[in-house]
């Protein structure tokens, strides 16, 4: 079992003098919700049923992010430039289905946002590298990153970062 992430001593890392990657804290949640809401609006256009935002998505996200940023089990980082959060990532352990054996625990990255599509190659890359490094240190075998099929910039970035497409989900009315 991976060690408690709250006590892992993650330090601030400077990717460039103007960008730092640091562990997220509860005070970062409102800005991370803003970024997530922008992504949700975009994703809803891609697939209006599956990605349909709930009327209280912002409030629900704020409570969820505050929980994850403070629970000690989730791994959350923010990228900051000039005191402004320009991206964030949240990884949490999920059960690996018993019919698969990736060689250790699995981490899910469902919430992973940058403030502009052209920031995947710098902000996204820095956040993903920090996350993968921290997961490796804690004994995780794999990371699964969620993204929309039509989010082409994120998809291209993930492929260039060495992730492979492992699954697709299909949806319809019933």
GROMACS .gro file of C-alpha atoms in nm:
model
  174
    1UNK     CA    1   0.000   0.000   0.000
    2UNK     CA    2   0.139   0.342  -0.089
    3UNK     CA    3   0.251   0.563   0.197
    4UNK     CA    4   0.024   0.838   0.329
    5UNK     CA    5   0.059   1.121   0.077
    6UNK     CA    6  -0.008   1.389   0.335
    7UNK     CA    7   0.323   1.313   0.504
    8UNK     CA    8   0.531   1.259   0.194
    9UNK     CA    9   0.706   1.598   0.216
   10UNK     CA   10   0.648   1.708  -0.143
   11UNK     CA   11   0.846   2.023  -0.203
   12UNK     CA   12   0.791   2.309  -0.445
   13UNK     CA   13   0.970   2.242  -0.774
   14UNK     CA   14   1.054   2.516  -1.019
   15UNK     CA   15   1.008   2.403  -1.377
   16UNK     CA   16   1.110   2.744  -1.506
   17UNK     CA   17   1.175   3.056  -1.300
   18UNK     CA   18   0.820   3.173  -1.372
   19UNK     CA   19   0.647   2.834  -1.308
   20UNK     CA   20   0.643   2.627  -0.994
   21UNK     CA   21   0.477   2.293  -0.921
   22UNK     CA   22   0.365   2.239  -0.564
   23UNK     CA   23   0.131   2.023  -0.361
   24UNK     CA   24  -0.225   2.157  -0.375
   25UNK     CA   25  -0.390   2.276  -0.057
   26UNK     CA   26  -0.750   2.349   0.035
   27UNK     CA   27  -0.709   2.718  -0.045
   28UNK     CA   28  -0.636   2.625  -0.408
   29UNK     CA   29  -0.972   2.454  -0.454
   30UNK     CA   30  -1.173   2.757  -0.579
   31UNK     CA   31  -0.930   2.829  -0.866
   32UNK     CA   32  -0.909   2.459  -0.954
   33UNK     CA   33  -1.289   2.449  -0.969
   34UNK     CA   34  -1.283   2.744  -1.213
   35UNK     CA   35  -1.048   2.550  -1.441
   36UNK     CA   36  -1.255   2.233  -1.411
   37UNK     CA   37  -1.575   2.422  -1.493
   38UNK     CA   38  -1.418   2.558  -1.813
   39UNK     CA   39  -1.325   2.203  -1.910
   40UNK     CA   40  -1.672   2.072  -1.825
   41UNK     CA   41  -1.835   2.335  -2.045
   42UNK     CA   42  -1.609   2.232  -2.333
   43UNK     CA   43  -1.666   1.860  -2.274
   44UNK     CA   44  -2.042   1.908  -2.262
   45UNK     CA   45  -2.024   2.038  -2.620
   46UNK     CA   46  -1.837   1.722  -2.722
   47UNK     CA   47  -2.095   1.481  -2.577
   48UNK     CA   48  -2.400   1.653  -2.426
   49UNK     CA   49  -2.541   1.351  -2.242
   50UNK     CA   50  -2.236   1.185  -2.086
   51UNK     CA   51  -2.057   1.512  -2.002
   52UNK     CA   52  -2.372   1.710  -1.910
   53UNK     CA   53  -2.287   1.944  -1.623
   54UNK     CA   54  -2.515   1.928  -1.322
   55UNK     CA   55  -2.665   2.259  -1.207
   56UNK     CA   56  -2.447   2.241  -0.893
   57UNK     CA   57  -2.127   2.114  -1.054
   58UNK     CA   58  -1.923   2.406  -0.919
   59UNK     CA   59  -2.041   2.368  -0.558
   60UNK     CA   60  -2.007   1.991  -0.565
   61UNK     CA   61  -1.657   2.022  -0.712
   62UNK     CA   62  -1.550   2.268  -0.446
   63UNK     CA   63  -1.648   2.027  -0.168
   64UNK     CA   64  -1.488   1.733  -0.352
   65UNK     CA   65  -1.161   1.915  -0.426
   66UNK     CA   66  -1.134   2.043  -0.068
   67UNK     CA   67  -1.181   1.686   0.051
   68UNK     CA   68  -0.922   1.546  -0.189
   69UNK     CA   69  -0.668   1.824  -0.122
   70UNK     CA   70  -0.688   1.759   0.251
   71UNK     CA   71  -0.751   1.384   0.283
   72UNK     CA   72  -0.388   1.271   0.281
   73UNK     CA   73  -0.464   0.986   0.040
   74UNK     CA   74  -0.499   1.182  -0.284
   75UNK     CA   75  -0.201   1.325  -0.466
   76UNK     CA   76  -0.274   1.677  -0.593
   77UNK     CA   77  -0.044   1.931  -0.753
   78UNK     CA   78  -0.092   2.281  -0.890
   79UNK     CA   79   0.119   2.471  -1.142
   80UNK     CA   80   0.160   2.835  -1.052
   81UNK     CA   81   0.290   3.135  -1.246
   82UNK     CA   82   0.311   3.480  -1.093
   83UNK     CA   83   0.090   3.368  -0.804
   84UNK     CA   84  -0.184   3.239  -1.038
   85UNK     CA   85  -0.275   2.870  -1.068
   86UNK     CA   86  -0.249   2.778  -1.438
   87UNK     CA   87  -0.316   2.405  -1.403
   88UNK     CA   88  -0.378   2.123  -1.161
   89UNK     CA   89  -0.385   1.746  -1.138
   90UNK     CA   90  -0.546   1.508  -0.890
   91UNK     CA   91  -0.446   1.140  -0.866
   92UNK     CA   92  -0.609   0.890  -0.636
   93UNK     CA   93  -0.580   0.520  -0.587
   94UNK     CA   94  -0.854   0.307  -0.741
   95UNK     CA   95  -0.907  -0.067  -0.711
   96UNK     CA   96  -0.757  -0.259  -0.999
   97UNK     CA   97  -1.015  -0.505  -1.135
   98UNK     CA   98  -0.925  -0.852  -1.003
   99UNK     CA   99  -0.909  -0.990  -1.359
  100UNK     CA  100  -0.608  -0.768  -1.442
  101UNK     CA  101  -0.259  -0.754  -1.294
  102UNK     CA  102  -0.068  -0.437  -1.387
  103UNK     CA  103   0.198  -0.522  -1.128
  104UNK     CA  104   0.082  -0.301  -0.845
  105UNK     CA  105  -0.168  -0.032  -0.746
  106UNK     CA  106  -0.346   0.186  -1.002
  107UNK     CA  107  -0.390   0.562  -0.975
  108UNK     CA  108  -0.671   0.746  -1.153
  109UNK     CA  109  -0.623   1.099  -1.282
  110UNK     CA  110  -0.974   1.222  -1.356
  111UNK     CA  111  -0.926   1.590  -1.287
  112UNK     CA  112  -0.635   1.730  -1.487
  113UNK     CA  113  -0.675   2.081  -1.626
  114UNK     CA  114  -0.470   2.362  -1.772
  115UNK     CA  115  -0.587   2.719  -1.825
  116UNK     CA  116  -0.548   2.715  -2.205
  117UNK     CA  117  -0.526   2.439  -2.466
  118UNK     CA  118  -0.176   2.544  -2.569
  119UNK     CA  119  -0.052   2.488  -2.211
  120UNK     CA  120  -0.061   2.106  -2.221
  121UNK     CA  121   0.296   2.095  -2.356
  122UNK     CA  122   0.446   2.295  -2.070
  123UNK     CA  123   0.204   2.314  -1.774
  124UNK     CA  124   0.046   1.973  -1.843
  125UNK     CA  125   0.383   1.809  -1.895
  126UNK     CA  126   0.524   1.951  -1.571
  127UNK     CA  127   0.219   1.837  -1.372
  128UNK     CA  128   0.220   1.490  -1.527
  129UNK     CA  129   0.594   1.444  -1.467
  130UNK     CA  130   0.556   1.543  -1.102
  131UNK     CA  131   0.258   1.311  -1.061
  132UNK     CA  132   0.424   1.013  -1.229
  133UNK     CA  133   0.740   1.062  -1.024
  134UNK     CA  134   0.545   1.078  -0.697
  135UNK     CA  135   0.337   0.773  -0.793
  136UNK     CA  136   0.650   0.575  -0.879
  137UNK     CA  137   0.809   0.666  -0.545
  138UNK     CA  138   0.498   0.530  -0.373
  139UNK     CA  139   0.497   0.197  -0.555
  140UNK     CA  140   0.219   0.251  -0.807
  141UNK     CA  141   0.236   0.040  -1.121
  142UNK     CA  142   0.016   0.248  -1.351
  143UNK     CA  143  -0.168   0.573  -1.392
  144UNK     CA  144  -0.495   0.600  -1.585
  145UNK     CA  145  -0.575   0.949  -1.718
  146UNK     CA  146  -0.932   1.041  -1.820
  147UNK     CA  147  -0.996   1.266  -2.118
  148UNK     CA  148  -1.262   1.331  -2.377
  149UNK     CA  149  -1.215   1.175  -2.720
  150UNK     CA  150  -1.255   1.514  -2.887
  151UNK     CA  151  -1.012   1.694  -2.654
  152UNK     CA  152  -0.747   1.677  -2.925
  153UNK     CA  153  -0.480   1.888  -2.756
  154UNK     CA  154  -0.489   1.683  -2.437
  155UNK     CA  155  -0.502   1.357  -2.634
  156UNK     CA  156  -0.199   1.456  -2.842
  157UNK     CA  157  -0.011   1.563  -2.530
  158UNK     CA  158  -0.084   1.233  -2.349
  159UNK     CA  159   0.033   1.030  -2.650
  160UNK     CA  160   0.352   1.236  -2.676
  161UNK     CA  161   0.407   1.186  -2.300
  162UNK     CA  162   0.417   0.810  -2.354
  163UNK     CA  163   0.068   0.714  -2.240
  164UNK     CA  164  -0.124   0.466  -2.451
  165UNK     CA  165  -0.493   0.464  -2.534
  166UNK     CA  166  -0.634   0.174  -2.333
  167UNK     CA  167  -1.012   0.209  -2.346
  168UNK     CA  168  -1.304   0.389  -2.502
  169UNK     CA  169  -1.654   0.438  -2.363
  170UNK     CA  170  -1.963   0.461  -2.580
  171UNK     CA  171  -2.294   0.614  -2.471
  172UNK     CA  172  -2.654   0.654  -2.592
  173UNK     CA  173  -3.005   0.722  -2.470
  174UNK     CA  174  -3.193   0.424  -2.326
   0.00000   0.00000   0.00000
